[in-house]
CSV table of N, CA, C and O in Angstrom, one decimal:
chain,number,residue,atom,x,y,z
A,1,ILE,N,12.2,-9.1,-6.1
A,1,ILE,CA,11.4,-7.9,-5.0
A,1,ILE,C,10.4,-8.1,-6.8
A,1,ILE,O,10.9,-7.5,-7.3
A,2,GLU,N,9.2,-8.0,-6.2
A,2,GLU,CA,7.9,-7.7,-7.2
A,2,GLU,C,7.3,-6.5,-7.2
A,2,GLU,O,6.3,-6.4,-6.5
A,3,GLY,N,8.4,-5.6,-7.2
A,3,GLY,CA,7.0,-4.1,-7.2
A,3,GLY,C,6.9,-3.7,-6.0
A,3,GLY,O,5.5,-3.1,-6.3
A,4,GLY,N,7.5,-4.1,-5.2
A,4,GLY,CA,6.8,-3.6,-3.5
A,4,GLY,C,6.0,-4.7,-3.0
A,4,GLY,O,5.6,-4.7,-1.8
A,5,VAL,N,6.1,-5.7,-3.5
A,5,VAL,CA,5.6,-7.2,-2.8
A,5,VAL,C,6.3,-8.1,-2.8
A,5,VAL,O,7.4,-8.1,-3.2
A,6,ARG,N,6.2,-8.3,-1.4
A,6,ARG,CA,7.2,-9.5,-0.8
A,6,ARG,C,8.8,-8.7,-0.6
A,6,ARG,O,9.5,-9.1,-1.0
A,7,VAL,N,9.0,-7.6,-0.2
A,7,VAL,CA,9.9,-7.0,0.1
A,7,VAL,C,10.4,-6.7,2.2
A,7,VAL,O,9.2,-7.0,2.7
A,8,HIS,N,11.5,-6.8,2.2
A,8,HIS,CA,11.5,-6.9,3.7
A,8,HIS,C,11.5,-5.3,4.3
A,8,HIS,O,11.7,-4.5,3.9
A,9,ALA,N,11.5,-5.5,5.6
A,9,ALA,CA,11.0,-4.4,6.2
A,9,ALA,C,11.4,-4.9,7.8
A,9,ALA,O,11.5,-6.3,8.4
A,10,PHE,N,11.7,-4.0,8.4
A,10,PHE,CA,12.3,-4.0,10.2
A,10,PHE,C,11.4,-3.3,10.7
A,10,PHE,O,11.2,-2.3,10.7
A,11,LEU,N,11.3,-4.0,11.6
A,11,LEU,CA,10.3,-3.2,13.0
A,11,LEU,C,11.2,-3.5,14.2
A,11,LEU,O,11.3,-4.4,14.7
A,12,ARG,N,11.5,-2.2,15.0
A,12,ARG,CA,12.3,-2.4,16.2
A,12,ARG,C,11.1,-2.0,17.1
A,12,ARG,O,11.1,-0.5,17.1
A,13,ALA,N,11.1,-2.4,18.2
A,13,ALA,CA,10.0,-1.8,19.3
A,13,ALA,C,10.1,-2.6,20.6
A,13,ALA,O,9.4,-3.2,21.0
A,14,PRO,N,11.4,-2.3,20.9
A,14,PRO,CA,11.9,-3.2,22.2
A,14,PRO,C,11.0,-3.1,23.3
A,14,PRO,O,10.5,-3.9,24.2
A,15,ARG,N,10.1,-1.8,23.7
A,15,ARG,CA,9.3,-2.1,24.6
A,15,ARG,C,7.5,-2.3,24.6
A,15,ARG,O,7.1,-2.8,25.0
A,16,ARG,N,7.5,-2.8,23.3
A,16,ARG,CA,6.4,-3.3,22.8
A,16,ARG,C,6.4,-4.6,22.0
A,16,ARG,O,5.5,-5.4,22.3
A,17,LEU,N,7.4,-5.3,21.9
A,17,LEU,CA,8.0,-6.2,21.3
A,17,LEU,C,9.0,-7.3,22.2
A,17,LEU,O,9.6,-6.6,22.3
A,18,ALA,N,8.4,-8.7,22.4
A,18,ALA,CA,9.1,-9.5,22.8
A,18,ALA,C,10.5,-9.4,21.9
A,18,ALA,O,10.5,-9.3,20.8
A,19,PRO,N,11.6,-9.8,22.8
A,19,PRO,CA,12.9,-9.6,21.8
A,19,PRO,C,12.8,-11.3,21.6
A,19,PRO,O,13.7,-12.1,22.1
A,20,ARG,N,12.5,-11.2,20.1
A,20,ARG,CA,12.4,-12.5,19.9
A,20,ARG,C,12.4,-12.3,18.0
A,20,ARG,O,11.8,-11.5,17.8
A,21,PRO,N,13.1,-13.3,17.3
A,21,PRO,CA,13.0,-12.9,15.8
A,21,PRO,C,11.5,-13.5,15.4
A,21,PRO,O,10.8,-14.4,16.2
A,22,LEU,N,10.8,-12.6,14.9
A,22,LEU,CA,9.8,-12.6,14.4
A,22,LEU,C,9.6,-12.7,13.1
A,22,LEU,O,10.1,-11.6,12.1
A,23,ARG,N,9.2,-13.6,12.0
A,23,ARG,CA,9.1,-14.0,10.6
A,23,ARG,C,7.3,-13.4,10.3
A,23,ARG,O,6.6,-14.4,11.0
A,24,TYR,N,6.9,-12.4,9.8
A,24,TYR,CA,5.7,-12.1,9.7
A,24,TYR,C,5.4,-12.6,8.0
A,24,TYR,O,6.0,-11.3,7.2
A,25,ASP,N,4.8,-13.5,7.7
A,25,ASP,CA,4.6,-13.6,6.2
A,25,ASP,C,3.1,-13.1,5.8
A,25,ASP,O,3.0,-13.5,4.5
A,26,ALA,N,2.3,-12.6,6.6
A,26,ALA,CA,1.0,-12.2,5.7
A,26,ALA,C,1.0,-11.0,4.8
A,26,ALA,O,2.2,-10.4,4.8
A,27,LEU,N,-0.2,-10.8,4.4
A,27,LEU,CA,-0.1,-9.6,3.8
A,27,LEU,C,-0.1,-8.3,3.9
A,27,LEU,O,-0.9,-7.9,5.3
A,28,PHE,N,1.2,-7.4,3.9
A,28,PHE,CA,1.1,-6.2,4.1
A,28,PHE,C,1.4,-5.2,3.3
A,28,PHE,O,2.2,-5.2,2.8
A,29,SER,N,0.6,-4.0,3.6
A,29,SER,CA,0.4,-3.3,2.4
A,29,SER,C,1.2,-1.6,3.0
A,29,SER,O,1.0,-1.5,4.3
A,30,VAL,N,1.5,-1.1,2.3
A,30,VAL,CA,2.2,0.3,3.0
A,30,VAL,C,1.1,1.0,3.7
A,30,VAL,O,1.8,1.6,4.6
A,31,VAL,N,0.1,1.2,3.1
A,31,VAL,CA,-0.7,2.0,3.8
A,31,VAL,C,-1.4,1.3,5.1
A,31,VAL,O,-1.8,1.8,6.1
A,32,ASP,N,-0.8,0.0,5.6
A,32,ASP,CA,-1.1,-0.8,6.8
A,32,ASP,C,-0.2,-0.2,7.9
A,32,ASP,O,-0.6,-0.3,9.4
A,33,TRP,N,0.9,0.6,7.6
A,33,TRP,CA,1.9,0.6,8.6
A,33,TRP,C,1.3,2.1,9.8
A,33,TRP,O,1.7,2.4,10.6
A,34,LEU,N,0.3,3.0,9.0
A,34,LEU,CA,0.0,3.8,9.9
A,34,LEU,C,-0.6,3.5,11.1
A,34,LEU,O,-1.2,3.8,12.1
A,35,PRO,N,-2.1,2.8,10.4
A,35,PRO,CA,-3.0,1.8,11.8
A,35,PRO,C,-2.2,1.0,12.5
A,35,PRO,O,-2.5,0.9,13.7
A,36,THR,N,-1.2,0.4,12.0
A,36,THR,CA,-0.6,-0.4,13.1
A,36,THR,C,0.5,0.4,13.8
A,36,THR,O,0.6,-0.3,15.2
A,37,VAL,N,1.4,1.1,13.6
A,37,VAL,CA,2.1,2.5,14.7
A,37,VAL,C,1.0,2.9,15.4
A,37,VAL,O,1.7,2.9,16.6
A,38,LEU,N,0.2,3.4,14.8
A,38,LEU,CA,-1.2,3.9,15.9
A,38,LEU,C,-1.2,3.0,16.8
A,38,LEU,O,-1.3,3.6,18.3
A,39,ALA,N,-1.6,1.6,16.8
A,39,ALA,CA,-1.8,0.9,17.5
A,39,ALA,C,-1.0,0.6,18.7
A,39,ALA,O,-0.7,0.5,20.0
A,40,ALA,N,0.5,0.7,18.2
A,40,ALA,CA,1.6,0.2,18.8
A,40,ALA,C,1.9,1.3,19.5
A,40,ALA,O,2.0,1.1,21.1
A,41,LEU,N,1.8,2.4,19.2
A,41,LEU,CA,1.9,3.3,20.3
A,41,LEU,C,0.9,4.0,21.4
A,41,LEU,O,0.9,4.5,22.0
A,42,ARG,N,-0.2,3.3,21.2
A,42,ARG,CA,-1.8,3.5,22.0
A,42,ARG,C,-2.2,4.9,21.5
A,42,ARG,O,-2.0,5.5,22.4
A,43,LEU,N,-1.5,5.4,20.3
A,43,LEU,CA,-2.4,6.6,20.1
A,43,LEU,C,-3.5,7.0,19.3
A,43,LEU,O,-3.8,5.8,18.9
A,44,PRO,N,-4.1,8.1,19.6
A,44,PRO,CA,-5.9,7.9,19.0
A,44,PRO,C,-5.7,8.3,17.5
A,44,PRO,O,-4.8,8.8,16.7
A,45,ASP,N,-6.9,7.6,17.0
A,45,ASP,CA,-6.8,7.9,15.3
A,45,ASP,C,-6.4,9.5,15.1
A,45,ASP,O,-7.2,10.3,15.5
A,46,PRO,N,-5.7,9.8,14.0
A,46,PRO,CA,-5.5,11.3,13.6
A,46,PRO,C,-6.7,11.7,12.8
A,46,PRO,O,-6.6,12.8,12.5
A,47,ARG,N,-7.8,11.1,12.4
A,47,ARG,CA,-9.0,11.1,11.4
A,47,ARG,C,-9.6,12.4,11.7
A,47,ARG,O,-9.9,12.6,13.0
A,48,LEU,N,-9.8,13.2,11.0
A,48,LEU,CA,-10.6,14.6,11.4
A,48,LEU,C,-11.8,14.1,11.7
A,48,LEU,O,-12.7,14.7,12.1
A,49,ASP,N,-12.3,13.2,10.4
A,49,ASP,CA,-14.0,12.5,10.5
A,49,ASP,C,-13.8,10.9,10.9
A,49,ASP,O,-13.3,10.3,10.1
A,50,PRO,N,-14.3,10.5,11.8
A,50,PRO,CA,-14.2,9.0,12.0
A,50,PRO,C,-15.1,8.6,11.6
A,50,PRO,O,-14.9,7.5,11.3
A,51,ARG,N,-15.8,8.8,10.6
A,51,ARG,CA,-16.7,8.2,9.9
A,51,ARG,C,-15.8,8.0,8.1
A,51,ARG,O,-16.2,7.2,7.4
A,52,ASP,N,-14.4,8.6,8.5
A,52,ASP,CA,-13.9,8.4,6.9
A,52,ASP,C,-12.9,7.1,7.5
A,52,ASP,O,-12.1,7.7,8.2
A,53,PRO,N,-12.7,6.3,7.1
A,53,PRO,CA,-11.8,4.8,7.4
A,53,PRO,C,-10.5,5.6,6.9
A,53,PRO,O,-10.5,6.0,5.9
A,54,LEU,N,-9.5,4.9,7.8
A,54,LEU,CA,-8.0,4.8,7.2
A,54,LEU,C,-8.3,3.4,6.2
A,54,LEU,O,-8.6,2.5,6.2
A,55,ASP,N,-7.3,3.8,5.4
A,55,ASP,CA,-7.1,2.9,3.9
A,55,ASP,C,-6.5,2.0,4.6
A,55,ASP,O,-6.5,1.1,4.0
A,56,GLY,N,-5.4,1.8,5.6
A,56,GLY,CA,-4.7,0.9,5.9
A,56,GLY,C,-5.5,-0.3,7.1
A,56,GLY,O,-6.8,0.1,7.5
A,57,THR,N,-5.0,-1.5,7.4
A,57,THR,CA,-5.1,-2.4,8.6
A,57,THR,C,-4.3,-2.3,9.6
A,57,THR,O,-3.2,-2.3,9.4
A,58,ASP,N,-4.9,-2.7,10.5
A,58,ASP,CA,-4.1,-2.5,11.8
A,58,ASP,C,-3.3,-3.8,12.3
A,58,ASP,O,-4.2,-4.8,12.4
A,59,HIS,N,-2.2,-4.5,11.9
A,59,HIS,CA,-1.8,-5.6,12.0
A,59,HIS,C,-1.0,-6.0,13.4
A,59,HIS,O,-0.8,-7.2,13.7
A,60,TRP,N,-0.9,-4.8,14.3
A,60,TRP,CA,-0.4,-5.1,15.6
A,60,TRP,C,-0.8,-6.3,16.8
A,60,TRP,O,-0.1,-7.0,17.1
A,61,PRO,N,-2.2,-6.6,16.5
A,61,PRO,CA,-2.6,-8.0,17.4
A,61,PRO,C,-1.9,-9.2,16.7
A,61,PRO,O,-1.3,-10.0,17.5
A,62,ALA,N,-1.5,-9.1,15.4
A,62,ALA,CA,-1.1,-10.2,14.9
A,62,ALA,C,0.3,-10.3,15.0
A,62,ALA,O,1.3,-11.4,15.1
A,63,LEU,N,1.1,-9.1,15.0
A,63,LEU,CA,2.6,-9.2,15.6
A,63,LEU,C,2.7,-9.6,16.8
A,63,LEU,O,3.8,-10.2,17.3
A,64,VAL,N,2.1,-9.3,17.9
A,64,VAL,CA,2.1,-9.2,18.9
A,64,VAL,C,1.5,-10.5,19.9
A,64,VAL,O,2.1,-11.1,21.0
A,65,ALA,N,0.5,-11.0,19.6
A,65,ALA,CA,0.1,-11.7,20.0
A,65,ALA,C,-0.2,-12.8,19.4
A,65,ALA,O,-1.3,-13.8,19.3
A,66,ASP,N,0.3,-13.2,18.0
A,66,ASP,CA,0.3,-14.3,17.1
A,66,ASP,C,-1.4,-14.3,16.8
A,66,ASP,O,-1.8,-15.7,16.4
A,67,ALA,N,-2.0,-13.3,16.5
A,67,ALA,CA,-3.2,-13.5,16.0
A,67,ALA,C,-3.3,-13.7,14.7
A,67,ALA,O,-2.2,-13.6,13.9
A,68,LYS,N,-4.4,-13.8,13.7
A,68,LYS,CA,-4.7,-14.3,12.6
A,68,LYS,C,-4.5,-13.0,11.9
A,68,LYS,O,-5.4,-11.9,12.2
A,69,PRO,N,-3.9,-12.8,11.0
A,69,PRO,CA,-3.5,-11.6,10.2
A,69,PRO,C,-4.7,-11.2,9.7
A,69,PRO,O,-5.5,-12.1,9.4
A,70,PRO,N,-5.0,-9.8,9.4
A,70,PRO,CA,-5.9,-9.0,9.2
A,70,PRO,C,-6.7,-9.0,7.4
A,70,PRO,O,-7.4,-8.8,7.5
A,71,ARG,N,-5.6,-8.8,7.1
A,71,ARG,CA,-5.3,-8.7,5.3
A,71,ARG,C,-5.6,-10.0,4.7
A,71,ARG,O,-4.9,-10.6,5.2
A,72,ARG,N,-6.6,-10.0,3.6
A,72,ARG,CA,-6.5,-11.2,3.1
A,72,ARG,C,-6.6,-10.8,1.6
A,72,ARG,O,-6.2,-12.2,0.6
A,73,ASP,N,-6.5,-9.5,1.1
A,73,ASP,CA,-6.1,-9.4,0.1
A,73,ASP,C,-5.6,-8.0,-0.1
A,73,ASP,O,-5.5,-7.5,0.9
A,74,LEU,N,-4.6,-7.8,-1.5
A,74,LEU,CA,-4.1,-6.4,-1.6
A,74,LEU,C,-4.2,-6.0,-2.9
A,74,LEU,O,-4.0,-6.7,-3.8
A,75,LEU,N,-4.5,-4.5,-3.1
A,75,LEU,CA,-4.5,-4.2,-4.0
A,75,LEU,C,-3.1,-4.0,-5.0
A,75,LEU,O,-2.7,-3.2,-3.9
A,76,LEU,N,-3.2,-4.2,-6.1
A,76,LEU,CA,-1.8,-3.9,-6.6
A,76,LEU,C,-2.3,-2.5,-7.7
A,76,LEU,O,-3.4,-2.8,-8.2
A,77,ASN,N,-1.2,-1.7,-7.9
A,77,ASN,CA,-1.8,-0.7,-8.9
A,77,ASN,C,-2.3,-0.8,-9.7
A,77,ASN,O,-1.6,-1.0,-11.1
A,78,VAL,N,-3.8,-0.9,-10.0
A,78,VAL,CA,-4.2,-1.1,-10.9
A,78,VAL,C,-5.0,0.2,-11.4
A,78,VAL,O,-6.0,0.7,-10.9
A,79,ASP,N,-4.6,1.4,-12.1
A,79,ASP,CA,-4.8,2.4,-12.8
A,79,ASP,C,-5.1,2.4,-14.1
A,79,ASP,O,-4.1,2.4,-14.8
A,80,ALA,N,-6.1,2.6,-14.8
A,80,ALA,CA,-6.3,2.9,-16.4
A,80,ALA,C,-5.7,4.3,-16.6
A,80,ALA,O,-5.4,4.6,-17.6
A,81,LEU,N,-5.6,5.3,-15.4
A,81,LEU,CA,-4.9,6.5,-15.9
A,81,LEU,C,-4.0,6.6,-16.8
A,81,LEU,O,-3.3,7.2,-16.9
A,82,ASP,N,-2.8,5.9,-16.1
A,82,ASP,CA,-1.4,5.6,-16.3
A,82,ASP,C,-1.2,5.0,-17.5
A,82,ASP,O,-0.4,5.8,-18.3
A,83,ASP,N,-2.2,4.2,-18.0
A,83,ASP,CA,-2.2,3.4,-19.4
A,83,ASP,C,-2.4,4.4,-20.4
A,83,ASP,O,-1.9,4.8,-21.2
A,84,LEU,N,-3.6,5.3,-19.8
A,84,LEU,CA,-4.0,6.6,-20.7
A,84,LEU,C,-2.6,7.5,-21.1
A,84,LEU,O,-2.7,8.3,-22.2
A,85,ALA,N,-2.2,8.0,-19.8
A,85,ALA,CA,-0.8,9.1,-20.0
A,85,ALA,C,-0.1,8.5,-20.7
A,85,ALA,O,0.4,9.5,-21.8
A,86,ASP,N,0.2,7.3,-21.0
A,86,ASP,CA,1.5,6.5,-21.6
A,86,ASP,C,0.8,7.0,-23.1
A,86,ASP,O,1.9,7.3,-24.1
A,87,ASP,N,-0.3,6.6,-23.3
A,87,ASP,CA,-0.7,6.7,-24.6
A,87,ASP,C,-1.1,8.1,-25.3
A,87,ASP,O,-0.5,8.5,-26.3
A,88,LEU,N,-1.3,9.2,-24.4
A,88,LEU,CA,-1.3,10.4,-24.7
A,88,LEU,C,0.2,10.9,-24.9
A,88,LEU,O,0.3,11.7,-25.6
A,89,LEU,N,1.1,10.6,-24.3
A,89,LEU,CA,2.4,11.3,-24.4
A,89,LEU,C,3.0,10.5,-25.9
A,89,LEU,O,3.4,11.0,-26.6
A,90,GLN,N,2.4,9.3,-26.2
A,90,GLN,CA,3.0,8.5,-27.3
A,90,GLN,C,2.6,9.6,-28.7
A,90,GLN,O,3.1,9.6,-29.6
A,91,LEU,N,0.9,10.0,-28.3
A,91,LEU,CA,0.4,10.6,-29.4
A,91,LEU,C,1.2,12.1,-29.4
A,91,LEU,O,1.4,12.5,-30.8
A,92,ALA,N,1.6,12.4,-28.2
A,92,ALA,CA,1.8,14.1,-28.5
A,92,ALA,C,3.6,14.0,-29.2
A,92,ALA,O,4.0,14.7,-29.9
A,93,LEU,N,4.3,12.6,-29.2
A,93,LEU,CA,5.7,12.4,-29.8
A,93,LEU,C,5.5,12.0,-31.3
A,93,LEU,O,6.3,12.4,-32.2
A,94,LEU,N,4.2,11.9,-32.0
A,94,LEU,CA,4.0,11.8,-33.1
A,94,LEU,C,4.4,12.8,-34.3
A,94,LEU,O,4.1,13.9,-33.7
A,95,PRO,N,5.3,12.8,-35.2
A,95,PRO,CA,5.7,13.8,-35.9
A,95,PRO,C,4.7,15.1,-36.6
A,95,PRO,O,4.6,16.1,-37.1
A,96,ASP,N,3.7,14.4,-37.1
A,96,ASP,CA,2.4,15.1,-37.8
A,96,ASP,C,1.1,14.9,-37.3
A,96,ASP,O,1.0,13.9,-36.7
A,97,ASP,N,0.2,16.0,-37.8
A,97,ASP,CA,-1.0,15.8,-37.6
A,97,ASP,C,-2.0,14.6,-37.9
A,97,ASP,O,-3.2,14.2,-37.1
A,98,ALA,N,-1.4,14.1,-39.0
A,98,ALA,CA,-2.4,13.5,-39.6
A,98,ALA,C,-2.2,12.0,-38.8
A,98,ALA,O,-2.8,11.5,-38.6
A,99,GLN,N,-0.8,12.0,-38.6
A,99,GLN,CA,-0.7,10.4,-37.6
A,99,GLN,C,-1.3,10.5,-36.2
A,99,GLN,O,-1.5,9.6,-35.8
A,100,ARG,N,-1.2,11.7,-35.8
A,100,ARG,CA,-1.8,12.1,-34.2
A,100,ARG,C,-3.3,11.9,-34.6
A,100,ARG,O,-3.7,11.1,-33.7
A,101,ALA,N,-3.8,12.4,-35.4
A,101,ALA,CA,-5.3,12.1,-35.5
A,101,ALA,C,-5.5,10.9,-35.8
A,101,ALA,O,-6.5,10.0,-35.3
A,102,ALA,N,-5.1,10.1,-36.8
A,102,ALA,CA,-5.2,8.5,-37.0
A,102,ALA,C,-4.9,7.7,-35.7
A,102,ALA,O,-5.5,6.9,-35.1
A,103,ALA,N,-4.2,7.9,-34.8
A,103,ALA,CA,-3.6,7.5,-33.9
A,103,ALA,C,-4.6,7.3,-32.8
A,103,ALA,O,-5.1,6.6,-31.9
A,104,LEU,N,-5.3,8.7,-32.7
A,104,LEU,CA,-6.0,8.9,-31.6
A,104,LEU,C,-7.4,8.3,-32.0
A,104,LEU,O,-8.0,7.8,-31.2
A,105,ASP,N,-7.8,8.3,-33.4
A,105,ASP,CA,-9.1,7.2,-33.6
A,105,ASP,C,-8.7,6.2,-33.1
A,105,ASP,O,-10.0,5.4,-32.9
A,106,ALA,N,-7.3,5.4,-33.4
A,106,ALA,CA,-7.5,4.1,-32.8
A,106,ALA,C,-7.5,3.9,-31.5
A,106,ALA,O,-7.9,2.6,-31.0
A,107,LEU,N,-6.8,5.2,-30.7
A,107,LEU,CA,-7.2,4.6,-29.5
A,107,LEU,C,-8.3,4.5,-29.1
A,107,LEU,O,-8.8,4.2,-27.9
A,108,LEU,N,-9.2,5.7,-29.0
A,108,LEU,CA,-10.9,6.0,-29.0
A,108,LEU,C,-11.2,4.8,-29.5
A,108,LEU,O,-12.6,4.2,-29.0
């Protein structure tokens, strides 16, 4: 398992999916579950403002009708703030002010 990429998932919808084994090798993000399940249940979009798009992508047509998978790229958690938080924690753990000041200068 690669940090959330290429993990197994099971979907059981006997009234919506044909009873056949299905292997879906397309890119599918955790944010894709909401729009996909909404489409499967034929439920309306729950957004308060329809101009604000959902983060995910609906995969239901690809799952039931062998349509082309909608997702072509996948964002892996790229967040510079995580690295900054780790650096600041390390600074806080240094034993004296002089070492913290020197480490902070090197960081900035």
